[in-house]
mmCIF file of C-alpha atoms in Angstrom:
data_model
loop_
_atom_site.group_PDB
_atom_site.id
_atom_site.type_symbol
_atom_site.label_atom_id
_atom_site.label_comp_id
_atom_site.label_asym_id
_atom_site.label_seq_id
_atom_site.Cartn_x
_atom_site.Cartn_y
_atom_site.Cartn_z
ATOM 1 C CA MET A 21 10.100 21.433 -20.851
ATOM 2 C CA GLY A 22 10.149 17.916 -19.498
ATOM 3 C CA THR A 23 7.362 15.354 -19.282
ATOM 4 C CA VAL A 24 5.123 14.793 -16.259
ATOM 5 C CA PHE A 25 4.438 11.092 -15.859
ATOM 6 C CA ALA A 26 2.953 8.745 -13.272
ATOM 7 C CA ASP A 27 4.490 5.340 -12.668
ATOM 8 C CA ILE A 28 2.669 2.890 -10.407
ATOM 9 C CA SER A 29 2.078 -0.816 -9.850
ATOM 10 C CA THR A 30 -1.472 -2.154 -9.911
ATOM 11 C CA SER A 31 -3.293 -5.423 -9.403
ATOM 12 C CA LEU A 32 -5.332 -7.078 -12.130
ATOM 13 C CA ASP A 33 -8.479 -5.750 -10.469
ATOM 14 C CA GLY A 34 -7.197 -2.178 -10.433
ATOM 15 C CA TYR A 35 -5.932 -1.661 -6.881
ATOM 16 C CA VAL A 36 -2.616 0.056 -6.158
ATOM 17 C CA ALA A 37 -2.822 -0.703 -2.423
ATOM 18 C CA GLY A 38 -4.712 -3.221 -0.337
ATOM 19 C CA PRO A 39 -7.332 -2.563 2.352
ATOM 20 C CA ASP A 40 -6.714 -1.574 5.978
ATOM 21 C CA PRO A 41 -3.247 0.036 5.804
ATOM 22 C CA THR A 42 -1.254 0.200 9.044
ATOM 23 C CA VAL A 43 2.225 1.337 10.073
ATOM 24 C CA GLU A 44 3.312 -2.284 9.779
ATOM 25 C CA GLU A 45 1.565 -2.714 6.408
ATOM 26 C CA PRO A 46 1.481 0.746 4.794
ATOM 27 C CA LEU A 47 0.257 -0.740 1.496
ATOM 28 C CA GLY A 48 -2.608 -2.536 3.212
ATOM 29 C CA ARG A 49 -3.337 -6.241 3.358
ATOM 30 C CA GLY A 50 -1.684 -7.932 0.409
ATOM 31 C CA GLY A 51 -0.389 -4.688 -1.040
ATOM 32 C CA GLU A 52 3.267 -5.669 -0.851
ATOM 33 C CA GLN A 53 2.572 -8.298 -3.528
ATOM 34 C CA LEU A 54 2.277 -5.494 -6.072
ATOM 35 C CA HIS A 55 5.960 -4.677 -5.659
ATOM 36 C CA GLU A 56 7.511 -8.112 -5.397
ATOM 37 C CA TRP A 57 8.654 -7.779 -9.013
ATOM 38 C CA ALA A 58 10.575 -4.617 -8.121
ATOM 39 C CA VAL A 59 12.300 -5.252 -4.802
ATOM 40 C CA ALA A 60 14.477 -8.055 -6.159
ATOM 41 C CA LEU A 61 15.949 -5.881 -8.926
ATOM 42 C CA ALA A 62 19.473 -4.495 -8.974
ATOM 43 C CA SER A 63 18.134 -1.061 -9.972
ATOM 44 C CA TRP A 64 15.839 -1.039 -6.918
ATOM 45 C CA ARG A 65 18.433 -2.363 -4.492
ATOM 46 C CA ARG A 66 21.238 -0.015 -5.524
ATOM 47 C CA PRO A 67 19.619 3.319 -4.472
ATOM 48 C CA HIS A 68 18.444 1.643 -1.274
ATOM 49 C CA GLY A 69 22.072 0.914 -0.375
ATOM 50 C CA ARG A 70 21.886 -2.822 -1.077
ATOM 51 C CA GLU A 71 24.110 -4.997 -3.192
ATOM 52 C CA GLY A 72 23.272 -7.515 -5.870
ATOM 53 C CA GLY A 73 19.864 -8.009 -7.421
ATOM 54 C CA GLU A 74 18.364 -9.330 -10.614
ATOM 55 C CA THR A 75 18.870 -7.905 -14.077
ATOM 56 C CA GLY A 76 16.847 -8.322 -17.254
ATOM 57 C CA LEU A 77 13.669 -6.754 -18.662
ATOM 58 C CA ASP A 78 12.114 -5.587 -15.388
ATOM 59 C CA ASP A 79 15.407 -4.122 -14.257
ATOM 60 C CA ASP A 80 15.812 -2.264 -17.558
ATOM 61 C CA VAL A 81 12.315 -0.763 -17.225
ATOM 62 C CA MET A 82 12.969 0.446 -13.675
ATOM 63 C CA ALA A 83 16.428 1.783 -14.504
ATOM 64 C CA ALA A 84 14.994 3.796 -17.412
ATOM 65 C CA THR A 85 12.399 5.361 -15.111
ATOM 66 C CA GLN A 86 15.046 6.270 -12.551
ATOM 67 C CA ALA A 87 17.313 7.778 -15.203
ATOM 68 C CA ARG A 88 14.642 10.128 -16.552
ATOM 69 C CA THR A 89 13.319 11.335 -13.179
ATOM 70 C CA ALA A 90 14.575 14.788 -12.185
ATOM 71 C CA ALA A 91 11.953 15.533 -9.504
ATOM 72 C CA VAL A 92 9.196 13.611 -7.711
ATOM 73 C CA VAL A 93 5.691 14.388 -6.451
ATOM 74 C CA MET A 94 4.109 12.103 -3.858
ATOM 75 C CA GLY A 95 1.193 12.123 -1.432
ATOM 76 C CA ARG A 96 1.315 12.323 2.355
ATOM 77 C CA ASN A 97 0.408 8.650 2.676
ATOM 78 C CA MET A 98 3.353 7.583 0.530
ATOM 79 C CA PHE A 99 5.711 9.727 2.620
ATOM 80 C CA GLY A 100 4.093 8.338 5.765
ATOM 81 C CA GLY A 101 3.753 9.535 9.310
ATOM 82 C CA GLY A 102 -0.003 9.113 9.604
ATOM 83 C CA PRO A 103 -2.753 11.718 9.147
ATOM 84 C CA GLY A 104 -2.932 15.049 10.932
ATOM 85 C CA PRO A 105 -0.158 17.354 12.194
ATOM 86 C CA TRP A 106 3.398 16.104 12.031
ATOM 87 C CA GLY A 107 3.972 15.677 15.741
ATOM 88 C CA GLU A 108 7.274 15.702 17.603
ATOM 89 C CA PRO A 109 9.656 14.328 16.587
ATOM 90 C CA ALA A 110 8.353 14.741 13.059
ATOM 91 C CA TRP A 111 8.266 11.747 10.740
ATOM 92 C CA ASN A 112 11.145 11.754 8.217
ATOM 93 C CA GLY A 113 9.943 9.091 5.794
ATOM 94 C CA TRP A 114 10.212 5.333 5.435
ATOM 95 C CA TRP A 115 13.676 5.317 3.881
ATOM 96 C CA GLY A 116 16.201 6.208 6.573
ATOM 97 C CA GLU A 117 18.847 8.930 6.431
ATOM 98 C CA GLU A 118 19.547 8.470 2.702
ATOM 99 C CA PRO A 119 16.281 8.051 0.748
ATOM 100 C CA PRO A 120 16.507 6.388 -2.672
ATOM 101 C CA PHE A 121 15.229 9.333 -4.725
ATOM 102 C CA HIS A 122 18.418 11.447 -4.962
ATOM 103 C CA ALA A 123 16.293 14.287 -6.332
ATOM 104 C CA PRO A 124 13.896 16.976 -5.075
ATOM 105 C CA VAL A 125 10.644 15.439 -3.741
ATOM 106 C CA PHE A 126 7.429 17.427 -3.256
ATOM 107 C CA VAL A 127 4.995 15.978 -0.715
ATOM 108 C CA LEU A 128 1.283 16.881 -0.789
ATOM 109 C CA THR A 129 0.007 17.641 2.712
ATOM 110 C CA HIS A 130 -2.463 19.837 4.600
ATOM 111 C CA HIS A 131 0.066 20.517 7.355
ATOM 112 C CA PRO A 132 2.915 23.014 6.796
ATOM 113 C CA ARG A 133 6.471 21.985 7.505
ATOM 114 C CA GLU A 134 9.948 23.258 6.678
ATOM 115 C CA PRO A 135 11.838 21.471 3.881
ATOM 116 C CA LEU A 136 13.670 18.355 4.995
ATOM 117 C CA GLU A 137 17.147 17.913 3.522
ATOM 118 C CA MET A 138 18.434 14.343 3.634
ATOM 119 C CA GLN A 139 21.649 12.615 2.629
ATOM 120 C CA GLY A 140 22.288 11.669 -0.980
ATOM 121 C CA GLY A 141 20.671 14.693 -2.633
ATOM 122 C CA THR A 142 17.038 14.162 -1.567
ATOM 123 C CA THR A 143 15.163 17.178 -0.206
ATOM 124 C CA PHE A 144 11.503 16.818 0.788
ATOM 125 C CA THR A 145 9.440 19.976 0.289
ATOM 126 C CA PHE A 146 5.952 19.955 1.812
ATOM 127 C CA VAL A 147 3.271 21.543 -0.373
ATOM 128 C CA CYS A 148 -0.072 22.633 1.100
ATOM 129 C CA ASP A 149 -1.507 24.298 -2.018
ATOM 130 C CA GLY A 150 -2.629 21.212 -3.949
ATOM 131 C CA ILE A 151 -1.455 19.015 -6.788
ATOM 132 C CA ALA A 152 -1.069 21.788 -9.391
ATOM 133 C CA ALA A 153 1.263 23.738 -7.094
ATOM 134 C CA ALA A 154 3.278 20.603 -6.314
ATOM 135 C CA VAL A 155 3.739 19.774 -9.997
ATOM 136 C CA GLU A 156 4.625 23.379 -10.802
ATOM 137 C CA GLN A 157 7.303 23.407 -8.107
ATOM 138 C CA ALA A 158 8.601 20.037 -9.267
ATOM 139 C CA ARG A 159 8.834 21.318 -12.839
ATOM 140 C CA GLY A 160 10.871 24.258 -11.643
ATOM 141 C CA ALA A 161 13.217 22.007 -9.689
ATOM 142 C CA ALA A 162 13.543 19.562 -12.590
ATOM 143 C CA ASP A 163 14.520 22.304 -15.054
ATOM 144 C CA ASP A 164 14.142 20.495 -18.401
ATOM 145 C CA GLY A 165 13.997 17.045 -16.812
ATOM 146 C CA ASP A 166 10.967 14.854 -16.246
ATOM 147 C CA VAL A 167 8.697 14.893 -13.191
ATOM 148 C CA LEU A 168 7.510 11.620 -11.677
ATOM 149 C CA VAL A 169 4.147 11.551 -9.891
ATOM 150 C CA ALA A 170 4.877 8.527 -7.752
ATOM 151 C CA GLY A 171 1.640 7.895 -5.855
ATOM 152 C CA GLY A 172 -0.391 6.786 -4.141
ATOM 153 C CA ALA A 173 -3.716 6.398 -5.875
ATOM 154 C CA SER A 174 -5.178 9.676 -4.618
ATOM 155 C CA THR A 175 -2.196 11.697 -5.849
ATOM 156 C CA VAL A 176 -2.190 10.081 -9.298
ATOM 157 C CA ASN A 177 -5.969 10.537 -9.557
ATOM 158 C CA GLN A 178 -5.657 14.201 -8.614
ATOM 159 C CA ALA A 179 -3.012 14.694 -11.295
ATOM 160 C CA LEU A 180 -5.192 12.953 -13.889
ATOM 161 C CA ALA A 181 -8.288 14.958 -12.926
ATOM 162 C CA ALA A 182 -6.331 18.228 -13.147
ATOM 163 C CA GLY A 183 -4.939 17.378 -16.600
ATOM 164 C CA LEU A 184 -1.347 17.496 -15.369
ATOM 165 C CA LEU A 185 -0.045 14.159 -16.685
ATOM 166 C CA ASP A 186 1.522 13.552 -20.076
ATOM 167 C CA GLU A 187 2.099 9.828 -19.568
ATOM 168 C CA LEU A 188 0.841 7.024 -17.339
ATOM 169 C CA HIS A 189 2.985 3.925 -16.771
ATOM 170 C CA LEU A 190 1.245 0.904 -15.244
ATOM 171 C CA HIS A 191 3.027 -2.193 -13.959
ATOM 172 C CA VAL A 192 0.303 -4.824 -13.794
ATOM 173 C CA ALA A 193 1.054 -7.611 -11.323
ATOM 174 C CA PRO A 194 -0.824 -10.946 -11.596
ATOM 175 C CA VAL A 195 -2.494 -10.343 -8.224
ATOM 176 C CA LEU A 196 -6.136 -9.908 -7.148
ATOM 177 C CA LEU A 197 -6.599 -7.785 -4.012
ATOM 178 C CA GLY A 198 -10.382 -7.454 -3.994
ATOM 179 C CA ALA A 199 -10.379 -4.136 -2.121
ATOM 180 C CA GLY A 200 -8.156 -1.179 -1.333
ATOM 181 C CA GLU A 201 -7.196 2.013 -3.168
ATOM 182 C CA ARG A 202 -7.980 2.226 -6.877
ATOM 183 C CA LEU A 203 -6.884 4.340 -9.782
ATOM 184 C CA PHE A 204 -9.370 6.285 -11.931
ATOM 185 C CA GLU A 205 -11.837 7.106 -9.134
ATOM 186 C CA GLY A 206 -13.258 10.595 -8.627
ATOM 187 C CA LEU A 207 -11.936 11.931 -11.929
ATOM 188 C CA GLY A 208 -15.121 13.551 -13.190
ATOM 189 C CA GLU A 209 -14.866 13.338 -16.978
ATOM 190 C CA PRO A 210 -12.305 10.554 -17.485
ATOM 191 C CA PRO A 211 -9.189 11.383 -19.501
ATOM 192 C CA ARG A 212 -8.511 9.714 -22.806
ATOM 193 C CA LEU A 213 -5.628 7.254 -22.636
ATOM 194 C CA THR A 214 -3.795 6.017 -25.715
ATOM 195 C CA LEU A 215 -1.632 2.925 -25.380
ATOM 196 C CA GLU A 216 1.791 3.893 -26.673
ATOM 197 C CA GLY A 217 3.388 0.548 -26.112
ATOM 198 C CA THR A 218 3.835 -2.541 -24.031
ATOM 199 C CA LEU A 219 7.291 -2.261 -22.559
ATOM 200 C CA GLY A 220 7.294 -6.016 -22.053
ATOM 201 C CA GLU A 221 6.226 -8.660 -19.599
ATOM 202 C CA SER A 222 8.392 -10.951 -17.551
ATOM 203 C CA GLY A 223 5.875 -13.343 -16.029
ATOM 204 C CA ARG A 224 5.989 -11.339 -12.801
ATOM 205 C CA VAL A 225 4.542 -8.147 -14.250
ATOM 206 C CA SER A 226 3.399 -6.475 -17.480
ATOM 207 C CA HIS A 227 4.667 -2.959 -18.228
ATOM 208 C CA LEU A 228 2.271 -0.631 -20.082
ATOM 209 C CA ARG A 229 2.770 2.980 -21.182
ATOM 210 C CA TYR A 230 -0.143 5.282 -22.017
ATOM 211 C CA ARG A 231 -0.206 8.786 -23.415
ATOM 212 C CA VAL A 232 -2.694 11.009 -21.585
ATOM 213 C CA GLU A 233 -4.667 13.223 -23.961
ATOM 214 C CA ARG A 234 -5.148 16.630 -22.373
#
């Protein structure tokens, strides 16, 4: 059976998104700074249909995460489309006709919807039964591969609180946001995290990997 891991960028003060998110700024004010280290990389640009990009340590870290991911779990906010029912026409994600995942993706939502099959091997399945059901379905789709819990903060926190994660990968950007969405809130009894290693730091970001003790 594969590993269930979360992989998310965070500010120095613990925010994974800024305050006041909008359609124009889905990560809130200042939130895009958390991902500046990633969007310039060859391994980020390639699945988004773009050429070129930087290589090196950060690129190696991202490429390794992509290579091990056989299925993805994400929250409704990460998929987008706003709160409430899906509307007509229904929102199909931020990523165009060929999303970068190229794997089954399970979206947490309170509003039922038929699976959405996209180009490039990505199918979005909408799960209304909570984080445990989403991870269980992702495990089944991944076979013996690993499941990525991609975010946002609420989804990662739910997975931590339910004891579903084996690993937590944090990419710490040298940014202070001051407000927004934080990890490790609403967990009840906090999980025990053991630092397994620092995957390196490039000046733009520090990569940390923790084992989550169940």
